[in-house]
Coordinates of C-alpha atoms in Angstrom, one line a residue:
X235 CA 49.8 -2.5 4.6
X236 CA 48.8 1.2 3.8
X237 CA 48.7 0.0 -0.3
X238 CA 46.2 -2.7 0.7
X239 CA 44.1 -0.2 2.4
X240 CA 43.8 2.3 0.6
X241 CA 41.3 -0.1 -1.8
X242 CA 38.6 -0.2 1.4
X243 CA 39.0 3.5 1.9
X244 CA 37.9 4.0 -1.7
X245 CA 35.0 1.6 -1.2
X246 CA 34.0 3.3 2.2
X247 CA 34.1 7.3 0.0
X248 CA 32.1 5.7 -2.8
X249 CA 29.3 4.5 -0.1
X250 CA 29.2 7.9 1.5
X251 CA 28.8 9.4 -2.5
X252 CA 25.9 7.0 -3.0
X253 CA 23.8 8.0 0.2
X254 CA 26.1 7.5 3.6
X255 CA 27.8 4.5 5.0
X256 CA 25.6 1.7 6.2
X257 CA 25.4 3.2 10.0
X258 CA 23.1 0.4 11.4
X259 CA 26.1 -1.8 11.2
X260 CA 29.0 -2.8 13.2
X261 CA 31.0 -5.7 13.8
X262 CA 31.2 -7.7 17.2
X263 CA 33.2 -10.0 18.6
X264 CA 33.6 -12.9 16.7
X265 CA 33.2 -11.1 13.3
X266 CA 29.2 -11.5 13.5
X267 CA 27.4 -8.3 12.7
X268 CA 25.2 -6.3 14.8
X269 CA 22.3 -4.4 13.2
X270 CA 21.4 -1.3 14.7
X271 CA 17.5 -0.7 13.8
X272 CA 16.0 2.7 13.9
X273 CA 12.2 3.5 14.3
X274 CA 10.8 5.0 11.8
X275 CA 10.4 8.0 12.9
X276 CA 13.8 8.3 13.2
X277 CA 14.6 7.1 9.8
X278 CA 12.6 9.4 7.9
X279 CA 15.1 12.3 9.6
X280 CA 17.8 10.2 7.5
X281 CA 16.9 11.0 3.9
X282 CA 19.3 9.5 1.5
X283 CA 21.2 7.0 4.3
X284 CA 20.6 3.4 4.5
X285 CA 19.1 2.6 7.5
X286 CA 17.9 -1.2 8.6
X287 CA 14.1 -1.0 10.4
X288 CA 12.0 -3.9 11.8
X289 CA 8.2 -3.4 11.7
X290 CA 5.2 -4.8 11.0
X291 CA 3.1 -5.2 8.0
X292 CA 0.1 -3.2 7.6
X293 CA -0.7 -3.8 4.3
X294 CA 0.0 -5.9 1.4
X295 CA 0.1 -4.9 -2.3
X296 CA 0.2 -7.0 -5.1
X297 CA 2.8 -8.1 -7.2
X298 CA 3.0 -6.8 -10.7
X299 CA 5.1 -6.2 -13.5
X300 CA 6.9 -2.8 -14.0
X301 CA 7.4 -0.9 -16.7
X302 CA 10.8 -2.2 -17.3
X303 CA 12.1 -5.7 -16.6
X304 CA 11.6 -6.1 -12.9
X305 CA 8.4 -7.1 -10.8
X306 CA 7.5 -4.8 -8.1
X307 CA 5.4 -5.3 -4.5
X308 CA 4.6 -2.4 -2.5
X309 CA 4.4 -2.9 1.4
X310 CA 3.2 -0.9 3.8
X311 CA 4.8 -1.3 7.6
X312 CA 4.4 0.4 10.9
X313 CA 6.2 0.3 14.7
X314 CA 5.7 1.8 17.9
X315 CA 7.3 5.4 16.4
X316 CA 4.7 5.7 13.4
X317 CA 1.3 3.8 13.8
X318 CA 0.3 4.9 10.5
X319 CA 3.1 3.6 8.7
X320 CA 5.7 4.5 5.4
X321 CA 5.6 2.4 1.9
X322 CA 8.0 0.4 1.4
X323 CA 8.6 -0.6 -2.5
X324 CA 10.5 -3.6 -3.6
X325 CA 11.9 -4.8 -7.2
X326 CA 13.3 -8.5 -8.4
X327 CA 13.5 -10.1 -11.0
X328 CA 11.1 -12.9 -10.4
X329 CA 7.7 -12.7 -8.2
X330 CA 9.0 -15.4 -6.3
X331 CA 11.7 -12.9 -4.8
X332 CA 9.5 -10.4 -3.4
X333 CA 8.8 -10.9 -0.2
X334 CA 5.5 -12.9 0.0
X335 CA 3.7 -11.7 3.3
X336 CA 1.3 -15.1 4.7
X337 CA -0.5 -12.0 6.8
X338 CA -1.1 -8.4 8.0
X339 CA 0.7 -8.4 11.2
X340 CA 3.6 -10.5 10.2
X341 CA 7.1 -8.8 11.1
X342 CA 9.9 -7.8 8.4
X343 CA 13.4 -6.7 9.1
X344 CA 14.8 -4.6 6.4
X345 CA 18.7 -3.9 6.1
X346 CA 20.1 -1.0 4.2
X347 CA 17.2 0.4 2.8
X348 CA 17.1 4.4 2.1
X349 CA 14.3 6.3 2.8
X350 CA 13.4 8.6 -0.4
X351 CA 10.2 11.4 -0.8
X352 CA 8.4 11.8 -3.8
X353 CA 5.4 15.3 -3.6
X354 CA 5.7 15.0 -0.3
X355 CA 5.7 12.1 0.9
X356 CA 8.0 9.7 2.6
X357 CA 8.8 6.1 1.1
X358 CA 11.3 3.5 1.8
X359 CA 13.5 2.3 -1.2
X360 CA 14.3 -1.5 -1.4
X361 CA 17.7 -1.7 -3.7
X362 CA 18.2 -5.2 -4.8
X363 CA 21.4 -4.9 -4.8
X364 CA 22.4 -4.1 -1.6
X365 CA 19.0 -4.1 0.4
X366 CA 17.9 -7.3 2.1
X367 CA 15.0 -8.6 4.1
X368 CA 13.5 -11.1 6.4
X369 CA 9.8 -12.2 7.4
X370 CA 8.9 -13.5 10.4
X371 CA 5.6 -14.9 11.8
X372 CA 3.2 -12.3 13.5
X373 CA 2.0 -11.5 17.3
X374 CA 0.4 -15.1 17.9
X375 CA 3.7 -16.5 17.0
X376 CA 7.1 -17.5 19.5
X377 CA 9.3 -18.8 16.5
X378 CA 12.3 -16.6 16.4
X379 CA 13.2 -18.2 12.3
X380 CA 12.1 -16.1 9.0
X381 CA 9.7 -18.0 6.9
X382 CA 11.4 -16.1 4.2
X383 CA 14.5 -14.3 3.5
X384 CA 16.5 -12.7 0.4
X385 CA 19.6 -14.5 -0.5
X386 CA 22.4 -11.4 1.2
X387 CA 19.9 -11.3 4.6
X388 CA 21.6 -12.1 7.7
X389 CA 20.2 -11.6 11.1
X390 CA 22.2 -11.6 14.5
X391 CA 21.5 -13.0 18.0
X392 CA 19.9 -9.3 19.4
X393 CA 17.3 -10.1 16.5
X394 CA 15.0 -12.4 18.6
X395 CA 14.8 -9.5 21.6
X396 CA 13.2 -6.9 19.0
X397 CA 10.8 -9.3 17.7
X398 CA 10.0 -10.1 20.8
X399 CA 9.3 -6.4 21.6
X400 CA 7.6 -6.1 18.5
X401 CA 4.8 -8.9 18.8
X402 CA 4.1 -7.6 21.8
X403 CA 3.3 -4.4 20.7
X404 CA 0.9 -6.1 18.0
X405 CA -0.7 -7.9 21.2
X406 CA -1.2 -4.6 23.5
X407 CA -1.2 -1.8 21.1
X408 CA -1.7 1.7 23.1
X409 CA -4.9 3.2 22.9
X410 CA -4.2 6.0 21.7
X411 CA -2.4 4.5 18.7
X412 CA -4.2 5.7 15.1
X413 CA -3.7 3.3 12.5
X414 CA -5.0 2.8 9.1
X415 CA -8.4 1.3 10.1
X416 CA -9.8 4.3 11.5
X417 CA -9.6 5.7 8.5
X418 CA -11.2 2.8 6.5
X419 CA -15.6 2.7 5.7
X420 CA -17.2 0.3 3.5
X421 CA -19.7 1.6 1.5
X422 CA -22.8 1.0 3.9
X423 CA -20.7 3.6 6.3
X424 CA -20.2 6.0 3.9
X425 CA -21.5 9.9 4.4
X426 CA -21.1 12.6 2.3
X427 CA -18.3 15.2 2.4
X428 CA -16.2 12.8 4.4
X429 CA -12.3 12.1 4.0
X430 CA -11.8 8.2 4.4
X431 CA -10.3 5.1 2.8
X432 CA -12.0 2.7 1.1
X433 CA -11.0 -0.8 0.5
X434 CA -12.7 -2.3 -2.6
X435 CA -12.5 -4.7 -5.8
X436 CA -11.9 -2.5 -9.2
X437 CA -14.2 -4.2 -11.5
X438 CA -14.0 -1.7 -14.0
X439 CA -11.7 0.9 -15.4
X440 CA -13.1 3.5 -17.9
X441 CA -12.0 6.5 -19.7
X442 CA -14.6 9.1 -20.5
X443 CA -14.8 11.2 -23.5
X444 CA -14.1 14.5 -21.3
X445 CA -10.7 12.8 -19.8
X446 CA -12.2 11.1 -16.7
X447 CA -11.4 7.9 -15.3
X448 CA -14.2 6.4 -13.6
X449 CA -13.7 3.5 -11.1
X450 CA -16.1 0.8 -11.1
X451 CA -16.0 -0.2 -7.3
X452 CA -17.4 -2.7 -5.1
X453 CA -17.0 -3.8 -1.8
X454 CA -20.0 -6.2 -1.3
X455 CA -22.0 -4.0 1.1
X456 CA -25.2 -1.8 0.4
X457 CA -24.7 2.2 0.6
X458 CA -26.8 4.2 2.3
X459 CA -30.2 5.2 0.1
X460 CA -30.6 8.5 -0.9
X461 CA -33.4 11.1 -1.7
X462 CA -33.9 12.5 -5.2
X463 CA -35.2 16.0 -4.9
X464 CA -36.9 17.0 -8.3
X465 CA -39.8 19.2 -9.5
X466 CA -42.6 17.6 -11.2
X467 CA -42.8 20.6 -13.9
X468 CA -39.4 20.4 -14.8
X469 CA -38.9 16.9 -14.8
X470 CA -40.7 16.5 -17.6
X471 CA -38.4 18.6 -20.1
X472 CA -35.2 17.7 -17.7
X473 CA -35.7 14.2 -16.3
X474 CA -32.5 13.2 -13.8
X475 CA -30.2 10.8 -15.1
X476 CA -30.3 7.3 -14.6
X477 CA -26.2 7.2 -14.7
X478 CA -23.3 9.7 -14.0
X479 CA -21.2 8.5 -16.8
X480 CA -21.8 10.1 -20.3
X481 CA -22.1 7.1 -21.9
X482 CA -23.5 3.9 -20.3
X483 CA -21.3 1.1 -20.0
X484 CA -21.5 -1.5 -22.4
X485 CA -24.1 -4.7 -21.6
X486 CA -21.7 -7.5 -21.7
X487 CA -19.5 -5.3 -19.4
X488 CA -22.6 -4.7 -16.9
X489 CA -23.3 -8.3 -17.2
X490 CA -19.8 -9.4 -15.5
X491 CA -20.6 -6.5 -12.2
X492 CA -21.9 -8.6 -9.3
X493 CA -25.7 -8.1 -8.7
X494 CA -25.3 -8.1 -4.6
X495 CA -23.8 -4.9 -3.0
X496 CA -23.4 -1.2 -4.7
X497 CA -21.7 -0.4 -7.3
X498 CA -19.9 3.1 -6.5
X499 CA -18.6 5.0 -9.2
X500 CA -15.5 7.1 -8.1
X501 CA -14.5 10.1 -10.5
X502 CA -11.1 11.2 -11.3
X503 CA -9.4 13.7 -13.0
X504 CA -5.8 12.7 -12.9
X505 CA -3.8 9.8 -14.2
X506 CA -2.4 6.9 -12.3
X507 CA 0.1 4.5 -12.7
X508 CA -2.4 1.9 -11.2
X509 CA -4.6 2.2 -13.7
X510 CA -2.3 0.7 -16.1
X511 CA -2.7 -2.6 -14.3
X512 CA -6.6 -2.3 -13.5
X513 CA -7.5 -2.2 -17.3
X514 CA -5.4 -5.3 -17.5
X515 CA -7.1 -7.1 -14.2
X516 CA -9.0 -7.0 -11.5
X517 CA -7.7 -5.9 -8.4
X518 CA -8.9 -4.8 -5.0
X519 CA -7.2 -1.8 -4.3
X520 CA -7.1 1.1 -0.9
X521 CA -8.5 4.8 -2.6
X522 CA -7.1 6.8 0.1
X523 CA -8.7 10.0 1.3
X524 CA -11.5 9.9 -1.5
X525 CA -15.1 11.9 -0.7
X526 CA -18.5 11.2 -1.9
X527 CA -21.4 13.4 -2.2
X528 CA -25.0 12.4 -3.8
X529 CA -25.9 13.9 -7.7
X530 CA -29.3 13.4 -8.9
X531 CA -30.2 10.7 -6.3
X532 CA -26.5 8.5 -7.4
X533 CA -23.4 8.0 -5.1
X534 CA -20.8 9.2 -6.8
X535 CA -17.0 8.9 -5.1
X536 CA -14.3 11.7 -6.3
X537 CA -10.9 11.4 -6.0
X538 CA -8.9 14.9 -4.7
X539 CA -5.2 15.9 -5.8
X540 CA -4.1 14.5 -2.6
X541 CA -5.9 11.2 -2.9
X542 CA -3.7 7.7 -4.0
X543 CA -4.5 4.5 -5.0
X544 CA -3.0 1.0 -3.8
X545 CA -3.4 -2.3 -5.6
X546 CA -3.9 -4.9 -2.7
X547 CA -2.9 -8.2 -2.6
X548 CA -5.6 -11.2 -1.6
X549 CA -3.6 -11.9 1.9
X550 CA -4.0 -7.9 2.9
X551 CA -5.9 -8.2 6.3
X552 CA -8.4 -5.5 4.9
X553 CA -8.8 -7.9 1.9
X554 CA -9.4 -11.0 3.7
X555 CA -12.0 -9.6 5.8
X556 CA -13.9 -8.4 2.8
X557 CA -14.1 -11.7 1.3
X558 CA -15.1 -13.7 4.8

């Protein structure tokens, strides 16, 4: 009895190694297993231990392919504990095993997933190995069944109470809830020296001679006009330019940009791992916490240190709205 022990003890030490015993866990009567879901808030205290959360989906990035082998999907989901949310980032090896979100709003239940930082910041890490998930219908739904699950998810009878508790929350948020919309302008909202986010199509990616990257950006709405303040005796020798770019873009790229709704150029000075995949396509994307100021009569959107860039996927609820 002890010698065939002493194999799970070794198993249970190894877990603990790797990042703590699974302590959302435990077995009930019956054998069946009894997840034990933490808030958020909660779970971001448990760095390095796998922790199971149900949420809801705020937003939805796009699939694409890594730099290695697997496909990646970034998701960003919020409860009751954290209104504004945490990333969560998910590998496979096929698109068709990422979790494929119908709508903002629908509900996920994740099981052993470890909340990681990187500069800061607070994501969730999807292992698929030993991570697992389920999606369920959002707040105008009563069906208690995933419409889509990985193969090692397995939910328990207490399941159907918390998604209960969690479509209702979608249905009656409290007021004084701040989530990512109040952070969002389109383009005709935009004012200068403001922090926001700005959900948009990437129609162009270029690298400028100095070591730029401009974004080509468009969200189909009309910014604000602006007032060019020159002096008639000077503009003779210096006339304002008619672009902020060094170099114009080509014409057959100009010919592809839409000729309703602004085309904003935002500015910035580091590189990005989503820039990789906007030279390759065109994406609509969340630039969060850019600014814009006006230059010679021209918008022009700059991207601070702390700023980030999403790639979004077509059923994002920001997304959808954009294209209605």
């Amino acid at each position: 009895m002890e010698t065939a022990a002493a194999p799970a003890r070794e198993r249970k030490r190894q877990r603990q190694s790797e990042g703590g015993a699974v302590p959302s866990m435990t077995a009930v009567g019956g054998g069946e297993a009894q997840y034990v879901y933490l808030p958020i808030a909660d779970a971001l205290k448990a760095h390095g231990v796998r922790v199971c959360i149900f949420a809801a989906v705020s937003e939805i990035g796009a699939a694409f392919h890594s730099r290695g082998t697997d496909f990646t999907r970034t998701l960003r989901v919020s409860d009751q504990s954290r209104s504004t949310g945490i990333s969560v980032t998910f590998f496979a090896n096929d698109t068709a095993l990422l979790p494929c979100v119908r709508s903002s709003g629908d509900v996920i239940s994740l099981h052993n997933v470890k909340i990681t930082s990187y500069h800061g910041e607070f994501f969730v890490t999807f292992d698929k190995k030993s991570s697992s998930f389920a999606l369920f219908e959002g707040k105008a739904s009563t069906e208690s069944r995933p419409y889509q699950t990985s193969m090692k998810y397995h939910g328990s009878k207490h399941d159907d109470e918390i998604l209960t508790n969690m479509r209702m929350w979608l249905m009656y948020p409290p007021p004084e809830g701040v989530g990512l919309k109040d952070l969002e302008l389109q383009l005709r909202s935009v004012q200068s020296d403001l922090t926001f986010d700005l959900v948009c199509k990437v129609l162009h990616v270029y690298a400028a001679p100095s070591g730029e990257w401009i974004f080509y950006v468009w969200d189909g709405t009309d910014i604000p006009t602006t007032e060019l303040q020159t002096c008639l005796n000077t503009e003779a020798f210096t006339p304002a330019p008619l672009h902020l770019e060094e170099v114009p873009l080509p014409r057959e790229v100009l010919c592809t940009l839409p000729s309703i709704g602004t085309i904003l150029r935002i500015f910035s000075n580091k590189f990005c791992k989503e820039i990789t995949h906007l030279q390759r396509d065109i994406y609509w994307a969340r630039f969060c916490n850019i600014t814009c100021k006006q230059e010679f009569g021209i918008w022009k959107g700059t991207l601070p240190p702390s700023s980030r860039v999403r790639l979004l996927s077509d059923e994002d609820g920001s997304v959808v709205e954009r294209l209605k």
